[in-house]
mmCIF file of C-alpha atoms in Angstrom:
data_model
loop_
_atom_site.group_PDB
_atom_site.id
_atom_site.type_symbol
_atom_site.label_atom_id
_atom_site.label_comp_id
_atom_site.label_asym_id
_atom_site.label_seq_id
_atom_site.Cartn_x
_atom_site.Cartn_y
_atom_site.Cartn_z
ATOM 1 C CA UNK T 16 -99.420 -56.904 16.961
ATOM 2 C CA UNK T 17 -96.855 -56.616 19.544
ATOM 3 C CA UNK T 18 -98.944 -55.030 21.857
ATOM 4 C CA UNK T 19 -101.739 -57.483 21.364
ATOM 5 C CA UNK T 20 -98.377 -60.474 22.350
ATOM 6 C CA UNK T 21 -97.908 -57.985 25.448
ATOM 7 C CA UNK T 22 -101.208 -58.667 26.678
ATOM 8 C CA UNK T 23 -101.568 -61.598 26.768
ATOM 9 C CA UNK T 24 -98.111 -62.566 28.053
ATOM 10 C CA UNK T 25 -98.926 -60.480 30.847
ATOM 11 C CA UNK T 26 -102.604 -61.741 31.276
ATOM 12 C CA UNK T 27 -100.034 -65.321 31.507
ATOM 13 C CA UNK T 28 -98.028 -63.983 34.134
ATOM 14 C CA UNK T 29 -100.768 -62.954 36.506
ATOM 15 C CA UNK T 30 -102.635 -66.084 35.921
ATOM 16 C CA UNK T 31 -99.732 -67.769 36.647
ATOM 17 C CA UNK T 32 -98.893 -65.529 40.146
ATOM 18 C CA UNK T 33 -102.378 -65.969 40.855
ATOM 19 C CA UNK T 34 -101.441 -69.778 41.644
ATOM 20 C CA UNK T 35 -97.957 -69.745 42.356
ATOM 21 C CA UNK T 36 -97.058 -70.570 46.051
ATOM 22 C CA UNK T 37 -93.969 -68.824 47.580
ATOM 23 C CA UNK T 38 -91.069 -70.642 48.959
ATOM 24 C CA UNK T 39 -91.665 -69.032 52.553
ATOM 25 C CA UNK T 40 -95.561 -70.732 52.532
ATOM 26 C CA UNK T 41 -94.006 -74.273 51.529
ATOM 27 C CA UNK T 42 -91.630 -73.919 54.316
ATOM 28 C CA UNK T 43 -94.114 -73.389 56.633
ATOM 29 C CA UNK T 44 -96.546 -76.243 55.395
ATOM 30 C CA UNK T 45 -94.394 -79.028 55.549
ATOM 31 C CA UNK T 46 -92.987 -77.108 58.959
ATOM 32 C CA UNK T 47 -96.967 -78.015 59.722
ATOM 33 C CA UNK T 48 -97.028 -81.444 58.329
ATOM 34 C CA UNK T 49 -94.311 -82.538 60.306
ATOM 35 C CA UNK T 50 -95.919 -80.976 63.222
ATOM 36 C CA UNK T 51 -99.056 -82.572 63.076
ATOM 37 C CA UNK T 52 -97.192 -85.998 62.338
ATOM 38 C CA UNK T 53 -95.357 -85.530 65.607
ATOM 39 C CA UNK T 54 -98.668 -84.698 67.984
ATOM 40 C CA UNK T 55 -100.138 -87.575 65.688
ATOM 41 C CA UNK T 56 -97.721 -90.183 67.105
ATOM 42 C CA UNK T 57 -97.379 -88.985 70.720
ATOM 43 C CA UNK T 58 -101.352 -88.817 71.150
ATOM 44 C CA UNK T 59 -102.066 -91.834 68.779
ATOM 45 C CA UNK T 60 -104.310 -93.695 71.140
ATOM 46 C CA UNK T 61 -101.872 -97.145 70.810
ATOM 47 C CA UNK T 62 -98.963 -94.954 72.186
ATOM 48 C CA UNK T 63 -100.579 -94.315 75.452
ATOM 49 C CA UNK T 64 -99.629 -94.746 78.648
ATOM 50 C CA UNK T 65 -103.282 -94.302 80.123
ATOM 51 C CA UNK T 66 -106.166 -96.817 80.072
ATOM 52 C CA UNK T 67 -106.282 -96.827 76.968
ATOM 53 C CA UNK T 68 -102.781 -98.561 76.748
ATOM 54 C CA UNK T 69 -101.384 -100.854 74.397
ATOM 55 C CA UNK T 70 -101.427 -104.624 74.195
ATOM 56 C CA UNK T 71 -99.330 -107.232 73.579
ATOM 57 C CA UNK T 72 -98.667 -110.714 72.592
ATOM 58 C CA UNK T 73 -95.488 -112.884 72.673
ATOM 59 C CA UNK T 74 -94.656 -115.385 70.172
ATOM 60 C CA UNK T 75 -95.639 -118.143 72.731
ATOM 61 C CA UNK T 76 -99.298 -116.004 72.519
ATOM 62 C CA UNK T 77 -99.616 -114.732 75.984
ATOM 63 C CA UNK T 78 -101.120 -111.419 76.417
ATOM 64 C CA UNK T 79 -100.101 -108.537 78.416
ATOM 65 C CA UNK T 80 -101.877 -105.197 78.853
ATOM 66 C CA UNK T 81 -99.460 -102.247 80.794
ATOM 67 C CA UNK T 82 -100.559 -101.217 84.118
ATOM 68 C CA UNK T 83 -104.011 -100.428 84.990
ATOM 69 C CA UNK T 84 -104.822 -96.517 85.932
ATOM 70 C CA UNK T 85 -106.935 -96.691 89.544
ATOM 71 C CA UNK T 86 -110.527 -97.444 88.315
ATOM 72 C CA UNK T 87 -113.338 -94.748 88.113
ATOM 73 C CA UNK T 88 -116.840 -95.738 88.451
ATOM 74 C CA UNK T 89 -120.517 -94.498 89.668
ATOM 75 C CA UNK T 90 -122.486 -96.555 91.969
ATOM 76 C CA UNK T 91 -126.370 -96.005 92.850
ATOM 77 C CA UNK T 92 -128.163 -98.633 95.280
ATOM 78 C CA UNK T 93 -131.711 -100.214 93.179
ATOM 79 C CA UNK T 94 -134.536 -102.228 94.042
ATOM 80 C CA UNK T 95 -133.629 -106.095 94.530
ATOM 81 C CA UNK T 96 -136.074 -107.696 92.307
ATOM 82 C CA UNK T 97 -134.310 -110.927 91.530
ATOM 83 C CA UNK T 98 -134.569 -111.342 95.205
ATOM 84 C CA UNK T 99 -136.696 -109.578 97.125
ATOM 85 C CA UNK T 100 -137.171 -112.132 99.826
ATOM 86 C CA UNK T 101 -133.102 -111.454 100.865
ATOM 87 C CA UNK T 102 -131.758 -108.505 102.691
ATOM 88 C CA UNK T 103 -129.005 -108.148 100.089
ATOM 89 C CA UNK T 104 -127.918 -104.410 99.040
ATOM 90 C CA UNK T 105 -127.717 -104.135 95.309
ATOM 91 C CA UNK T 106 -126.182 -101.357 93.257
ATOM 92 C CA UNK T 107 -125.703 -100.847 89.873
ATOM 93 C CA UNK T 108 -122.056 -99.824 89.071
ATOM 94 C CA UNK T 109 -121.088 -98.522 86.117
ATOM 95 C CA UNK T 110 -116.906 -97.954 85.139
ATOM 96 C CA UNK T 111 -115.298 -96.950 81.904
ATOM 97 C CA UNK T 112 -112.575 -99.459 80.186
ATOM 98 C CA UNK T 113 -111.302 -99.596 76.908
ATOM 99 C CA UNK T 114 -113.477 -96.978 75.693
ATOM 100 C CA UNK T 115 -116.954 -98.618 76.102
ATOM 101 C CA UNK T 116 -119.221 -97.677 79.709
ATOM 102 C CA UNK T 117 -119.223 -101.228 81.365
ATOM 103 C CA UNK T 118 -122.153 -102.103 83.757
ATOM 104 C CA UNK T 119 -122.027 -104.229 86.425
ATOM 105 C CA UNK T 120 -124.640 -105.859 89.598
ATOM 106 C CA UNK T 121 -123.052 -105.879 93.218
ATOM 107 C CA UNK T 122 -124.669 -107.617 95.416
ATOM 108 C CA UNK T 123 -123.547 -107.391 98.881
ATOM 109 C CA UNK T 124 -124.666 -110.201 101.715
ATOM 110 C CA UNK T 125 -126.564 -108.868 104.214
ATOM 111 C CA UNK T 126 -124.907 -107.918 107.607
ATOM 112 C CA UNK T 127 -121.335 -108.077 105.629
ATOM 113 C CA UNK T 128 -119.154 -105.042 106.669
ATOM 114 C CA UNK T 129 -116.007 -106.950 104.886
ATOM 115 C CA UNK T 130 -117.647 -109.163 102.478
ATOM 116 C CA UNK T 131 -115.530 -111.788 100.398
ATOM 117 C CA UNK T 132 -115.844 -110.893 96.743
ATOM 118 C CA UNK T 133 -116.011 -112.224 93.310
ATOM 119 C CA UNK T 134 -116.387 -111.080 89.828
ATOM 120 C CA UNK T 135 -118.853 -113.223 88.186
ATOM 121 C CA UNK T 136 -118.640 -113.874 84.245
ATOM 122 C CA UNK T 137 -122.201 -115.309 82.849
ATOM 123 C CA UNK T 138 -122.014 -117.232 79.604
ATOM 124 C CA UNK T 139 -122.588 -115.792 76.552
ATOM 125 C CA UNK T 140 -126.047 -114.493 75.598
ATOM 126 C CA UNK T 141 -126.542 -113.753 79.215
ATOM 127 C CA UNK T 142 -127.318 -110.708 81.182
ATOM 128 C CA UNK T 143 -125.911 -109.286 84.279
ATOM 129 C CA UNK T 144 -129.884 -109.657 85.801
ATOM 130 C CA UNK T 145 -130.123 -113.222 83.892
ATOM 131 C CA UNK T 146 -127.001 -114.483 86.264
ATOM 132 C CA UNK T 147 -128.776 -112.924 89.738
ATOM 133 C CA UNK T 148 -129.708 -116.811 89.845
ATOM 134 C CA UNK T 149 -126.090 -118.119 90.668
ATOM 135 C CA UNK T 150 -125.154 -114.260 92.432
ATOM 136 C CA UNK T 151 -127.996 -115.215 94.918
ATOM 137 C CA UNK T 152 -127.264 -118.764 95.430
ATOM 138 C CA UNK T 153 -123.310 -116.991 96.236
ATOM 139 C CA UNK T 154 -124.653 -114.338 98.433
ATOM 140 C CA UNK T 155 -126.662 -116.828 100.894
ATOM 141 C CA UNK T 156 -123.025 -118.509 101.433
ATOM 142 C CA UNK T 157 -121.660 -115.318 102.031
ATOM 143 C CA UNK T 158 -120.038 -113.601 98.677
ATOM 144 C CA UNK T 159 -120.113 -110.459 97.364
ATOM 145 C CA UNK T 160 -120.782 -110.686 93.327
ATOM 146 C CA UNK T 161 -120.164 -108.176 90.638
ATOM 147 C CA UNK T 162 -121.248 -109.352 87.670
ATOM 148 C CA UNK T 163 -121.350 -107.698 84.191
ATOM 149 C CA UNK T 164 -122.790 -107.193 81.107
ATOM 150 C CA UNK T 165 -119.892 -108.109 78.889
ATOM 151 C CA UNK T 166 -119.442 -106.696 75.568
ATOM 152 C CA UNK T 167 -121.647 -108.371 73.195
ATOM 153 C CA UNK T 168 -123.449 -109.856 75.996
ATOM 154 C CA UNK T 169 -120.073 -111.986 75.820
ATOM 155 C CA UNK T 170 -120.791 -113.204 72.213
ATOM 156 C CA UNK T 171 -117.082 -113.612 70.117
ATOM 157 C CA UNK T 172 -116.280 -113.369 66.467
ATOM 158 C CA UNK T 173 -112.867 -114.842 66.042
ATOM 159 C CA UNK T 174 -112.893 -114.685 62.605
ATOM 160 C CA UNK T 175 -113.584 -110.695 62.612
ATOM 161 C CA UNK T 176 -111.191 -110.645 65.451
ATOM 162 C CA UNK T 177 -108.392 -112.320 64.094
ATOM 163 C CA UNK T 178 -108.334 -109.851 61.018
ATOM 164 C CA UNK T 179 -107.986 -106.971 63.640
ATOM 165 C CA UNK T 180 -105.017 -108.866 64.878
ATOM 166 C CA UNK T 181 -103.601 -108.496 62.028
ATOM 167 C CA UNK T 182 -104.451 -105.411 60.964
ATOM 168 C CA UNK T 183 -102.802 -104.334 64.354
ATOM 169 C CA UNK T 184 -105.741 -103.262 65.944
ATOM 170 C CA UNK T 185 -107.195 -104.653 69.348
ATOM 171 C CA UNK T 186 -109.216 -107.610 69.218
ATOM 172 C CA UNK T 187 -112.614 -107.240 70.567
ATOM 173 C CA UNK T 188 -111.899 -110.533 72.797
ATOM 174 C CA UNK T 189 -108.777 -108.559 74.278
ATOM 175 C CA UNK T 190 -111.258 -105.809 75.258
ATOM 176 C CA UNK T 191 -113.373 -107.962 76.890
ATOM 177 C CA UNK T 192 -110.644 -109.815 79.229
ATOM 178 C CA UNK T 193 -109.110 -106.051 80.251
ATOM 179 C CA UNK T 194 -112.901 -105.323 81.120
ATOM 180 C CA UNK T 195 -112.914 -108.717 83.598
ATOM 181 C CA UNK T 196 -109.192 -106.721 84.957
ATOM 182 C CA UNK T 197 -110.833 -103.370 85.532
ATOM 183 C CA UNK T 198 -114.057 -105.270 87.070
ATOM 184 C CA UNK T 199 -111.681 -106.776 89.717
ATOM 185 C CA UNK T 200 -110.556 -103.374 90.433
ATOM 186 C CA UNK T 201 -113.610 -101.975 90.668
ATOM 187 C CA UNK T 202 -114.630 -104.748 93.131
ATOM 188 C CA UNK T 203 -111.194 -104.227 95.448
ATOM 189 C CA UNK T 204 -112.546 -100.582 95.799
ATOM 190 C CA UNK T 205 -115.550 -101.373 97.157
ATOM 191 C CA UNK T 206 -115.453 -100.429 100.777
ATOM 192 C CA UNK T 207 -117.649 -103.283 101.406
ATOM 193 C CA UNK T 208 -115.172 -105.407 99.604
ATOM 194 C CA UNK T 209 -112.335 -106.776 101.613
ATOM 195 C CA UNK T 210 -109.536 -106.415 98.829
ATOM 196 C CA UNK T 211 -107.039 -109.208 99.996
ATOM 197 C CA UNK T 212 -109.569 -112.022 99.244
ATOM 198 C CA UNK T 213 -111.142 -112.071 95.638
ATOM 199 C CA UNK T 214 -111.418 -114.602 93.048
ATOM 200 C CA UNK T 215 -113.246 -114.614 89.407
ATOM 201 C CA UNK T 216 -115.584 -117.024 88.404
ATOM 202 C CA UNK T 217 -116.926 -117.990 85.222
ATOM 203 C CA UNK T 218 -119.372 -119.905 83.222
ATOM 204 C CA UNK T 219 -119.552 -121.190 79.550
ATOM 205 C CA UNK T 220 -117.291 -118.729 77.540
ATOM 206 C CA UNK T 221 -117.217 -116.553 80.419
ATOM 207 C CA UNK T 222 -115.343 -118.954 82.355
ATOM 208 C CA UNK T 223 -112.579 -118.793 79.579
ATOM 209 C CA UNK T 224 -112.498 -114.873 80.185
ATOM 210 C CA UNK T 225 -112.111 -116.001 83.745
ATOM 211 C CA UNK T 226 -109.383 -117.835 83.143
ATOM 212 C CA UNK T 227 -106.790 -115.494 81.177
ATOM 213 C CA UNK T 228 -107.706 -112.650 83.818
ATOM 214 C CA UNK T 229 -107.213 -114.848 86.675
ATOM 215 C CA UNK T 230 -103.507 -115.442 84.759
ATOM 216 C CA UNK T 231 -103.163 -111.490 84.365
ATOM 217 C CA UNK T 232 -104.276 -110.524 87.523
ATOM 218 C CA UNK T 233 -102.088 -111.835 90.175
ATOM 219 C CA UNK T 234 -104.140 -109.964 93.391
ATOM 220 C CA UNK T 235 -107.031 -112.757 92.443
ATOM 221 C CA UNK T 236 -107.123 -115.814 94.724
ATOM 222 C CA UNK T 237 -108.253 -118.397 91.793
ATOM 223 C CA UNK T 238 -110.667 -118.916 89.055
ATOM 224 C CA UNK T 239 -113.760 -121.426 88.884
ATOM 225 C CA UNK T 240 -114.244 -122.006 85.865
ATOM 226 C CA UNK T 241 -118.305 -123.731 85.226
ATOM 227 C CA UNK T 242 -118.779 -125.494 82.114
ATOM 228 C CA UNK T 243 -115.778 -124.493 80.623
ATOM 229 C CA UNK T 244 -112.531 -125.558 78.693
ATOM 230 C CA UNK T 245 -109.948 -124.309 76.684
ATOM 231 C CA UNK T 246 -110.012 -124.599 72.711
ATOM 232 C CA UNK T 247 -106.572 -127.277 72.616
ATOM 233 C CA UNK T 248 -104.756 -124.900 70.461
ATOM 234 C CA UNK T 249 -101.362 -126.624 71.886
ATOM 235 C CA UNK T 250 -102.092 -129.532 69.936
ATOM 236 C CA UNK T 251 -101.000 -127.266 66.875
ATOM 237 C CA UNK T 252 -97.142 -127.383 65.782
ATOM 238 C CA UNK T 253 -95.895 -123.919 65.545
ATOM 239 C CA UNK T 254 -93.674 -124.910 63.099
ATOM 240 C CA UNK T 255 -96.299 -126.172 60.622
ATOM 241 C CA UNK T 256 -98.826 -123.790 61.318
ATOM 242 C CA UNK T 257 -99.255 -121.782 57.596
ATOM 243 C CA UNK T 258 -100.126 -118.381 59.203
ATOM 244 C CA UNK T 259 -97.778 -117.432 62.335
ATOM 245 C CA UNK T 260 -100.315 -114.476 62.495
ATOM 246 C CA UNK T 261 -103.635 -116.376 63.000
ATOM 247 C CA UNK T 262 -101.374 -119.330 65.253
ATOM 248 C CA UNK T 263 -100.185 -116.166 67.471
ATOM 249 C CA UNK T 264 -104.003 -115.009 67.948
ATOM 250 C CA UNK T 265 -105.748 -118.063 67.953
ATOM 251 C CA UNK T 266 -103.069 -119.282 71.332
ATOM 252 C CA UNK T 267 -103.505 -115.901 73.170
ATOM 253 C CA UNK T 268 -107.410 -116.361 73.686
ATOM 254 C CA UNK T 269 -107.265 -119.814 74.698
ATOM 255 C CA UNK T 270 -107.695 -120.337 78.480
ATOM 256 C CA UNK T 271 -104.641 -123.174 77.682
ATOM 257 C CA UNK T 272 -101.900 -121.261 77.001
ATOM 258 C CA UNK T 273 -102.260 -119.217 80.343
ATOM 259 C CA UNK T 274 -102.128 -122.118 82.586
ATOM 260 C CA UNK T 275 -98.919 -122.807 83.715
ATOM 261 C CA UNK T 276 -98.832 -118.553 85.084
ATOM 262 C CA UNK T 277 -101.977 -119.407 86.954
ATOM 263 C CA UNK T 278 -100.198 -120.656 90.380
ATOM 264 C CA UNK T 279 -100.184 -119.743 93.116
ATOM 265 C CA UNK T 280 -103.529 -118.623 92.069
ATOM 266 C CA UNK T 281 -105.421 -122.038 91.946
ATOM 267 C CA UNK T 282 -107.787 -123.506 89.078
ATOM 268 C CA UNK T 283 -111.366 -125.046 89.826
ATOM 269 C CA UNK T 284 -113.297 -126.656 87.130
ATOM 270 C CA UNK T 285 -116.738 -128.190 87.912
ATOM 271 C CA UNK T 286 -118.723 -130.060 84.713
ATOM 272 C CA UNK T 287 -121.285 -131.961 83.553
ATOM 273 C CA UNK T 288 -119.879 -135.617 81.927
ATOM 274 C CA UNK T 289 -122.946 -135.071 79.474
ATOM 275 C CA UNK T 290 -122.424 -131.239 78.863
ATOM 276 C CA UNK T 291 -124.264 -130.812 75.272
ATOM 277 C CA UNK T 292 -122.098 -127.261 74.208
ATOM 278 C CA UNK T 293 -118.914 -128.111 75.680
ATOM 279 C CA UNK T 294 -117.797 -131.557 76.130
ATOM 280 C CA UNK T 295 -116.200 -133.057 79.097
ATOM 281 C CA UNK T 296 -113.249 -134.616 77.266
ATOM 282 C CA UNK T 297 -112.575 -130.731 76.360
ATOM 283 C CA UNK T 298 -112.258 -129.902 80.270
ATOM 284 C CA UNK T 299 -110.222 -132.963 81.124
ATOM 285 C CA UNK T 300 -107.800 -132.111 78.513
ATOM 286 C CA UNK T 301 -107.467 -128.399 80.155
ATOM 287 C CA UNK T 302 -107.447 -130.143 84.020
ATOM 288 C CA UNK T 303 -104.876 -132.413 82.643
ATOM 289 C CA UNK T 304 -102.884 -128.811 81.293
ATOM 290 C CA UNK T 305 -102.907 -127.177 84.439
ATOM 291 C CA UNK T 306 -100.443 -127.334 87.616
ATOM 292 C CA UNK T 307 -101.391 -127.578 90.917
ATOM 293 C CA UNK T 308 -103.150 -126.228 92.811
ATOM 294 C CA UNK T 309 -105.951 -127.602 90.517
ATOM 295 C CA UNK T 310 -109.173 -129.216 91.499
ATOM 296 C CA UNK T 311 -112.340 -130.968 89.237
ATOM 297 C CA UNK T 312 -115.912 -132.108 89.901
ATOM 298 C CA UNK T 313 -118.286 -133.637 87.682
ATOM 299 C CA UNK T 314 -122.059 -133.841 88.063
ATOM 300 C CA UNK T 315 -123.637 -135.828 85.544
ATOM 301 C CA UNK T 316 -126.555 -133.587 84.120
ATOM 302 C CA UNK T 317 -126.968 -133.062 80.557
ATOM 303 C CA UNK T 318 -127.101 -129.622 80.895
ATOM 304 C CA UNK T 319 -124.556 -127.072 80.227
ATOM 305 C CA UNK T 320 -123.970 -124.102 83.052
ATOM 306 C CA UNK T 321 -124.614 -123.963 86.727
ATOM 307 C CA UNK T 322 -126.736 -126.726 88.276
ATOM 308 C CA UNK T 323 -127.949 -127.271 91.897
ATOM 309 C CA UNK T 324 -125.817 -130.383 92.089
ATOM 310 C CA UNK T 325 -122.472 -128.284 91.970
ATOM 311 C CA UNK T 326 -123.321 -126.224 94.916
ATOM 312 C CA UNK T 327 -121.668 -128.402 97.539
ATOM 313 C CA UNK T 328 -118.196 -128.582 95.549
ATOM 314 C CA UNK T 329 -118.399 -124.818 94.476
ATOM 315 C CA UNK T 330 -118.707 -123.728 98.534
ATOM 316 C CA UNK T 331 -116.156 -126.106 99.158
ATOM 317 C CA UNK T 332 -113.943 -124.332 97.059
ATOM 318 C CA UNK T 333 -114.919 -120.793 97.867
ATOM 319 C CA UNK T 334 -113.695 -121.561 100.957
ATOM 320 C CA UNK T 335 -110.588 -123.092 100.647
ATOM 321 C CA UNK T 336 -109.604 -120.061 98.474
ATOM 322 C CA UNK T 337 -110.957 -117.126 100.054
ATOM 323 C CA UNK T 338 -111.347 -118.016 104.028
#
């Protein structure tokens, strides 16, 4: 009988040994854990220094991004098809920011050895080719255009966006303003490109893209902004707002709250008194918002984006901020 106990209190004790982990092997797994935690932090994408740098937002909602690594891109001359007539060069450019492969037009004036450049923003819904219309009509008065394909063909969810904001994770509207900063660097290293005289330009949506780059880039000459406006999010007391979170996000992507950092660099707006998407009460209220230098034309289509009927105030402009 005792023998029979024996066993089986020993067939216990290696069962138990079998699963028992030594002091010296916890040690060294938590020794581990930490470890890991540590490369965890100091490679945790949010912590770099890199492109892939951190945002920010103040209280007031203005958005920062750290300094911007010298842009890498690939460029390969194609076919002009949207204008074959022209003796325009035309490359396809293609640059990395934020994680996503960003693709761009440039379209250089013929017989321009120091062209005059400016990133072009179409509306949302729009292609890079779909926007050769207005990069044309901006070539034959002598600017270079680079033009992208934004993210999401510069379609916004600010509802999906703001609950990344407050999950602490990057907005996808934040991604697409840094890729309108790297786009002006890509432009500046053109050698075609003389560097000391860009400006951005934007229509619909795009133009409000144009706008808070325009405020975070201060190389840029100015912004025109076509069909455009800000959403009036001033008009909103802080103090009463219910959610400090969505207040905080909702005032860093409107094209308002950027506009007194805009000067020197100046703001153009040119709009249609019967716009049908965005009204022209909305782009009198931003005009009204902004400090000098400022300038507004109206045409009175009811269309909404670039018309033939703005070209005379847009090359007026062009020229007083880049010649």
């Amino acid at each position: 009988m005792s023998r029979q106990n024996s066993g089986k209190k020993e067939s216990k004790r290696k069962a138990s040994s079998g699963t028992r982990i030594s002091k010296p092997t916890i040690f060294l797994l938590g020794f581990l854990l930490i470890l890991m935690g540590f490369f965890g932090v100091l490679y945790n994408p949010s912590n770099s220094t890199g492109d892939e740098a951190p945002w920010k937002v103040s209280e007031a909602g203005i958005l920062s991004f750290p300094d911007r690594e010298k842009p890498v891109f690939t460029a390969q001359e194609i076919e002009d098809v949207y204008a074959p007539e022209s003796s325009d060069t035309l490359k396809l450019l293609s640059f990395e920011s934020k994680g996503e492969k960003i693709q761009a037009l440039l379209r250089i004036p013929a017989n321009s050895s120091s062209s005059l450049g400016l990133v072009l923003l179409p509306g949302a819904g729009i292609s890079k080719e779909a926007e050769q219309g207005l990069a044309v009509e901006l070539s034959k008065m002598g600017y270079a255009t680079l033009t992208l394909d934004q993210r999401n063909l510069g379609g916004i969810n600010i509802e999906k966006d703001l609950e990344l904001f407050k999950a602490g994770l990057e907005p996808v509207e934040y991604n697409m303003i840094y890729d309108a900063l790297k786009a002006s660097d890509v432009l500046a290293a053109q050698p075609e490109i003389n560097p000391e005289k860009l400006a951005i330009l934007g229509e619909s949506n795009g133009g409000r893209f144009a706008v808070l780059a325009c405020a975070l880039n201060p190389s840029l000459k100015g912004v025109i902004g076509i069909s455009t406006a800000g959403y009036g999010t001033e008009e909103i007391d802080s103090s009463l707002a219910s959610d400090s979170e969505a207040y905080q996000f909702y005032r860093s992507i409107d094209p308002d709250t950027y506009l007194s950092t805009l000067p020197p660099a100046k703001l153009v707006l040119i709009h249609s008194s019967n716009d049908p998407v965005i009204s022209h009460d909305l782009a009198l209220r931003t005009f009204d918002l902004a400090k000098e230098p400022k300038a507004m034309y109206n045409v009175t289509e009811a269309t909404h984006g670039y018309t033939a009927s703005m070209r005379p105030y847009l090359e007026k402009e062009l020229a007083l901020l880049l010649n």
